[in-house]
C-alpha cells in the first residue's frame, strides 16, 4: 500500500531544502566556486545540470537511486539526498567527470523502512555552479511473508552524526564524525574549508581543522576490518600510504611562525609558554595503527594516548598512556617514549 504524505510534510521539506542549501553552499565553497573566470575567456562556462531518475526498489529495505548529470565540461561532483519527511540522509560524494555529455549516475542505499514513501533529489556541483534535480518519490515494498532475520541496518561511521556513511576504503577514503566543538575539512585540491557536519566520507589527503573541536576518525585495515581513534586540538592532513598495512598517518599542518636564528630563536623558545604552540595535536586510540608526523620526528603508536607539538626548537612528543616509538629525523634514531615521559627531537638545520 502506498504511504500518504503526513500533515505538515511541506514545511519539513522546506526545512530540509534549507539544510540541503547549506550542504550545497559549503560544498561549492570547497570546490572554489568563488574563483573568477579569466578575463580572456570568450564565454562563461555553464553550471552542471542534474535530473533525478526513478529509483529501483530491490528489497523491502534497499533501493538504487538513479539520475543523469551533465558536467558541461567542468569537473563535477554529485550526491543523492533522501528521506521520508525530510532530506535527512545522503549518499557519499562521487565524481561525475568533466565531459560535455550527460552521465548516468546511481547509488545503492540500504536500511530503508519497508512500505514507506521516500523522497529523493539528485544534486550536482562544480566550480561554475550547482544544480538540483526534481524531488522524485518512491515507495519501498512490503514483505510478502515475515522474514526470520531483519534486514541489516547500516552502521554510522562513528557516533554523533546519525547519517549512515559508506565504509572507509583502504588507501582511498576515511570516515570522520564530530564529537564536539567546530571542525572543518579541506578536500584535496580544494581552495577552502567546509563544515565536517556536511561530509563524513572523506578522501585520503583531506586536511582536518580540529583546533576548535574533536573528531572520531575511522579508517580501513586489510581484510575489511576498521580502526578508530580520537584527535583534537590541531590542524592535520590524513594519509594512508599504500602497502603500509592500513597504517594511518596524521601530518601536522599550518605555518610555524615566530622562529628565527640565533638570539631571536632563543628568545622565542623562552617565551613559548606565553603563547599557544603554532602546530600541535592530541590523539588517543585503542590498538590501532596510527602515527603522527611533525617537522622533526615521526611518532608511531598502538593503543595509547599521546601529544605532539612542533616548536621553534624541535618536535616534542609526550605520552600519557601506553608507549610511542619516535623516529628522530635529525639524529636518525628511534626512541621508545613511555607513559609519563616526553622526547624532543631538535630542529633539523
mmCIF file with all atom_site columns, N, CA and C in Angstrom, residues 2 5 9 13-14 16-17 20 50-53 81-87 117-122 132-138:
data_model
loop_
_atom_site.group_PDB
_atom_site.id
_atom_site.type_symbol
_atom_site.label_atom_id
_atom_site.label_alt_id
_atom_site.label_comp_id
_atom_site.label_asym_id
_atom_site.label_entity_id
_atom_site.label_seq_id
_atom_site.pdbx_PDB_ins_code
_atom_site.Cartn_x
_atom_site.Cartn_y
_atom_site.Cartn_z
_atom_site.occupancy
_atom_site.B_iso_or_equiv
_atom_site.pdbx_formal_charge
_atom_site.auth_seq_id
_atom_site.auth_comp_id
_atom_site.auth_asym_id
_atom_site.auth_atom_id
_atom_site.pdbx_PDB_model_num
ATOM 1  N N  . UNK A 1 2   ? 0.618  2.204  -0.804  1.00 0.00 ? 2   UNK A N  1
ATOM 2  C CA . UNK A 1 2   ? 1.451  3.403  -0.924  1.00 0.00 ? 2   UNK A CA 1
ATOM 3  C C  . UNK A 1 2   ? 1.169  4.342  0.234   1.00 0.00 ? 2   UNK A C  1
ATOM 4  N N  . UNK A 1 5   ? 1.369  11.236 2.269   1.00 0.00 ? 5   UNK A N  1
ATOM 5  C CA . UNK A 1 5   ? 2.194  12.255 2.892   1.00 0.00 ? 5   UNK A CA 1
ATOM 6  C C  . UNK A 1 5   ? 1.586  12.660 4.226   1.00 0.00 ? 5   UNK A C  1
ATOM 7  N N  . UNK A 1 9   ? 3.961  17.977 5.979   1.00 0.00 ? 9   UNK A N  1
ATOM 8  C CA . UNK A 1 9   ? 5.115  17.491 5.199   1.00 0.00 ? 9   UNK A CA 1
ATOM 9  C C  . UNK A 1 9   ? 5.845  18.636 4.516   1.00 0.00 ? 9   UNK A C  1
ATOM 10 N N  . UNK A 1 13  ? 9.810  19.564 4.496   1.00 0.00 ? 13  UNK A N  1
ATOM 11 C CA . UNK A 1 13  ? 10.614 19.539 3.268   1.00 0.00 ? 13  UNK A CA 1
ATOM 12 C C  . UNK A 1 13  ? 11.304 20.881 3.056   1.00 0.00 ? 13  UNK A C  1
ATOM 13 N N  . UNK A 1 14  ? 10.573 22.000 3.392   1.00 0.00 ? 14  UNK A N  1
ATOM 14 C CA . UNK A 1 14  ? 11.200 23.312 3.262   1.00 0.00 ? 14  UNK A CA 1
ATOM 15 C C  . UNK A 1 14  ? 12.418 23.417 4.161   1.00 0.00 ? 14  UNK A C  1
ATOM 16 N N  . UNK A 1 16  ? 14.204 20.920 5.159   1.00 0.00 ? 16  UNK A N  1
ATOM 17 C CA . UNK A 1 16  ? 15.220 20.050 4.567   1.00 0.00 ? 16  UNK A CA 1
ATOM 18 C C  . UNK A 1 16  ? 15.885 20.728 3.387   1.00 0.00 ? 16  UNK A C  1
ATOM 19 N N  . UNK A 1 17  ? 15.083 21.512 2.623   1.00 0.00 ? 17  UNK A N  1
ATOM 20 C CA . UNK A 1 17  ? 15.689 22.221 1.497   1.00 0.00 ? 17  UNK A CA 1
ATOM 21 C C  . UNK A 1 17  ? 16.697 23.246 1.983   1.00 0.00 ? 17  UNK A C  1
ATOM 22 N N  . UNK A 1 20  ? 19.673 21.334 2.802   1.00 0.00 ? 20  UNK A N  1
ATOM 23 C CA . UNK A 1 20  ? 20.334 20.959 1.549   1.00 0.00 ? 20  UNK A CA 1
ATOM 24 C C  . UNK A 1 20  ? 21.083 22.141 0.968   1.00 0.00 ? 20  UNK A C  1
ATOM 25 N N  . UNK A 1 50  ? 21.326 18.563 -13.324 1.00 0.00 ? 50  UNK A N  1
ATOM 26 C CA . UNK A 1 50  ? 21.014 17.315 -12.635 1.00 0.00 ? 50  UNK A CA 1
ATOM 27 C C  . UNK A 1 50  ? 19.556 16.947 -12.883 1.00 0.00 ? 50  UNK A C  1
ATOM 28 N N  . UNK A 1 51  ? 19.329 15.695 -13.184 1.00 0.00 ? 51  UNK A N  1
ATOM 29 C CA . UNK A 1 51  ? 17.972 15.188 -13.395 1.00 0.00 ? 51  UNK A CA 1
ATOM 30 C C  . UNK A 1 51  ? 17.779 13.937 -12.547 1.00 0.00 ? 51  UNK A C  1
ATOM 31 N N  . UNK A 1 52  ? 16.877 14.008 -11.578 1.00 0.00 ? 52  UNK A N  1
ATOM 32 C CA . UNK A 1 52  ? 16.605 12.863 -10.723 1.00 0.00 ? 52  UNK A CA 1
ATOM 33 C C  . UNK A 1 52  ? 15.810 11.823 -11.498 1.00 0.00 ? 52  UNK A C  1
ATOM 34 N N  . UNK A 1 53  ? 16.258 10.572 -11.437 1.00 0.00 ? 53  UNK A N  1
ATOM 35 C CA . UNK A 1 53  ? 15.570 9.496  -12.131 1.00 0.00 ? 53  UNK A CA 1
ATOM 36 C C  . UNK A 1 53  ? 14.673 8.699  -11.191 1.00 0.00 ? 53  UNK A C  1
ATOM 37 N N  . UNK A 1 81  ? 20.289 13.044 -2.000  1.00 0.00 ? 81  UNK A N  1
ATOM 38 C CA . UNK A 1 81  ? 19.742 13.267 -0.661  1.00 0.00 ? 81  UNK A CA 1
ATOM 39 C C  . UNK A 1 81  ? 18.348 12.652 -0.628  1.00 0.00 ? 81  UNK A C  1
ATOM 40 N N  . UNK A 1 82  ? 17.980 12.040 0.512   1.00 0.00 ? 82  UNK A N  1
ATOM 41 C CA . UNK A 1 82  ? 16.708 11.339 0.557   1.00 0.00 ? 82  UNK A CA 1
ATOM 42 C C  . UNK A 1 82  ? 16.197 11.235 1.986   1.00 0.00 ? 82  UNK A C  1
ATOM 43 N N  . UNK A 1 83  ? 14.914 10.953 2.132   1.00 0.00 ? 83  UNK A N  1
ATOM 44 C CA . UNK A 1 83  ? 14.299 10.788 3.434   1.00 0.00 ? 83  UNK A CA 1
ATOM 45 C C  . UNK A 1 83  ? 12.796 10.641 3.292   1.00 0.00 ? 83  UNK A C  1
ATOM 46 N N  . UNK A 1 84  ? 12.120 10.351 4.405   1.00 0.00 ? 84  UNK A N  1
ATOM 47 C CA . UNK A 1 84  ? 10.665 10.163 4.381   1.00 0.00 ? 84  UNK A CA 1
ATOM 48 C C  . UNK A 1 84  ? 9.954  11.505 4.436   1.00 0.00 ? 84  UNK A C  1
ATOM 49 N N  . UNK A 1 85  ? 10.237 12.319 5.449   1.00 0.00 ? 85  UNK A N  1
ATOM 50 C CA . UNK A 1 85  ? 9.584  13.625 5.536   1.00 0.00 ? 85  UNK A CA 1
ATOM 51 C C  . UNK A 1 85  ? 10.582 14.776 5.518   1.00 0.00 ? 85  UNK A C  1
ATOM 52 N N  . UNK A 1 86  ? 11.854 14.457 5.319   1.00 0.00 ? 86  UNK A N  1
ATOM 53 C CA . UNK A 1 86  ? 12.887 15.472 5.129   1.00 0.00 ? 86  UNK A CA 1
ATOM 54 C C  . UNK A 1 86  ? 14.115 14.779 4.544   1.00 0.00 ? 86  UNK A C  1
ATOM 55 N N  . UNK A 1 87  ? 15.015 15.572 3.951   1.00 0.00 ? 87  UNK A N  1
ATOM 56 C CA . UNK A 1 87  ? 16.239 15.001 3.383   1.00 0.00 ? 87  UNK A CA 1
ATOM 57 C C  . UNK A 1 87  ? 17.269 14.831 4.495   1.00 0.00 ? 87  UNK A C  1
ATOM 58 N N  . UNK A 1 117 ? 7.101  5.689  1.955   1.00 0.00 ? 117 UNK A N  1
ATOM 59 C CA . UNK A 1 117 ? 7.335  6.530  0.784   1.00 0.00 ? 117 UNK A CA 1
ATOM 60 C C  . UNK A 1 117 ? 8.499  7.478  1.070   1.00 0.00 ? 117 UNK A C  1
ATOM 61 N N  . UNK A 1 118 ? 9.540  7.360  0.287   1.00 0.00 ? 118 UNK A N  1
ATOM 62 C CA . UNK A 1 118 ? 10.725 8.211  0.411   1.00 0.00 ? 118 UNK A CA 1
ATOM 63 C C  . UNK A 1 118 ? 10.726 9.266  -0.690  1.00 0.00 ? 118 UNK A C  1
ATOM 64 N N  . UNK A 1 119 ? 11.458 10.343 -0.428  1.00 0.00 ? 119 UNK A N  1
ATOM 65 C CA . UNK A 1 119 ? 11.663 11.392 -1.429  1.00 0.00 ? 119 UNK A CA 1
ATOM 66 C C  . UNK A 1 119 ? 13.158 11.516 -1.677  1.00 0.00 ? 119 UNK A C  1
ATOM 67 N N  . UNK A 1 120 ? 13.554 11.599 -2.934  1.00 0.00 ? 120 UNK A N  1
ATOM 68 C CA . UNK A 1 120 ? 14.966 11.656 -3.290  1.00 0.00 ? 120 UNK A CA 1
ATOM 69 C C  . UNK A 1 120 ? 15.194 12.802 -4.264  1.00 0.00 ? 120 UNK A C  1
ATOM 70 N N  . UNK A 1 121 ? 16.349 13.414 -4.166  1.00 0.00 ? 121 UNK A N  1
ATOM 71 C CA . UNK A 1 121 ? 16.733 14.500 -5.072  1.00 0.00 ? 121 UNK A CA 1
ATOM 72 C C  . UNK A 1 121 ? 18.216 14.348 -5.405  1.00 0.00 ? 121 UNK A C  1
ATOM 73 N N  . UNK A 1 122 ? 18.569 14.535 -6.657  1.00 0.00 ? 122 UNK A N  1
ATOM 74 C CA . UNK A 1 122 ? 19.958 14.489 -7.107  1.00 0.00 ? 122 UNK A CA 1
ATOM 75 C C  . UNK A 1 122 ? 20.515 15.903 -7.120  1.00 0.00 ? 122 UNK A C  1
ATOM 76 N N  . UNK A 1 132 ? 20.034 21.235 -8.786  1.00 0.00 ? 132 UNK A N  1
ATOM 77 C CA . UNK A 1 132 ? 19.203 20.330 -8.007  1.00 0.00 ? 132 UNK A CA 1
ATOM 78 C C  . UNK A 1 132 ? 18.162 19.702 -8.916  1.00 0.00 ? 132 UNK A C  1
ATOM 79 N N  . UNK A 1 133 ? 18.120 18.410 -8.950  1.00 0.00 ? 133 UNK A N  1
ATOM 80 C CA . UNK A 1 133 ? 17.090 17.730 -9.710  1.00 0.00 ? 133 UNK A CA 1
ATOM 81 C C  . UNK A 1 133 ? 15.752 17.813 -9.005  1.00 0.00 ? 133 UNK A C  1
ATOM 82 N N  . UNK A 1 134 ? 14.705 17.379 -9.679  1.00 0.00 ? 134 UNK A N  1
ATOM 83 C CA . UNK A 1 134 ? 13.372 17.395 -9.087  1.00 0.00 ? 134 UNK A CA 1
ATOM 84 C C  . UNK A 1 134 ? 13.274 16.404 -7.932  1.00 0.00 ? 134 UNK A C  1
ATOM 85 N N  . UNK A 1 135 ? 12.334 16.660 -7.030  1.00 0.00 ? 135 UNK A N  1
ATOM 86 C CA . UNK A 1 135 ? 12.016 15.718 -5.964  1.00 0.00 ? 135 UNK A CA 1
ATOM 87 C C  . UNK A 1 135 ? 11.211 14.566 -6.571  1.00 0.00 ? 135 UNK A C  1
ATOM 88 N N  . UNK A 1 136 ? 11.719 13.347 -6.429  1.00 0.00 ? 136 UNK A N  1
ATOM 89 C CA . UNK A 1 136 ? 11.046 12.173 -7.006  1.00 0.00 ? 136 UNK A CA 1
ATOM 90 C C  . UNK A 1 136 ? 10.756 11.177 -5.885  1.00 0.00 ? 136 UNK A C  1
ATOM 91 N N  . UNK A 1 137 ? 9.481  10.841 -5.647  1.00 0.00 ? 137 UNK A N  1
ATOM 92 C CA . UNK A 1 137 ? 9.155  9.888  -4.590  1.00 0.00 ? 137 UNK A CA 1
ATOM 93 C C  . UNK A 1 137 ? 9.277  8.441  -5.059  1.00 0.00 ? 137 UNK A C  1
ATOM 94 N N  . UNK A 1 138 ? 9.524  7.542  -4.119  1.00 0.00 ? 138 UNK A N  1
ATOM 95 C CA . UNK A 1 138 ? 9.450  6.112  -4.392  1.00 0.00 ? 138 UNK A CA 1
ATOM 96 C C  . UNK A 1 138 ? 9.021  5.412  -3.115  1.00 0.00 ? 138 UNK A C  1
#
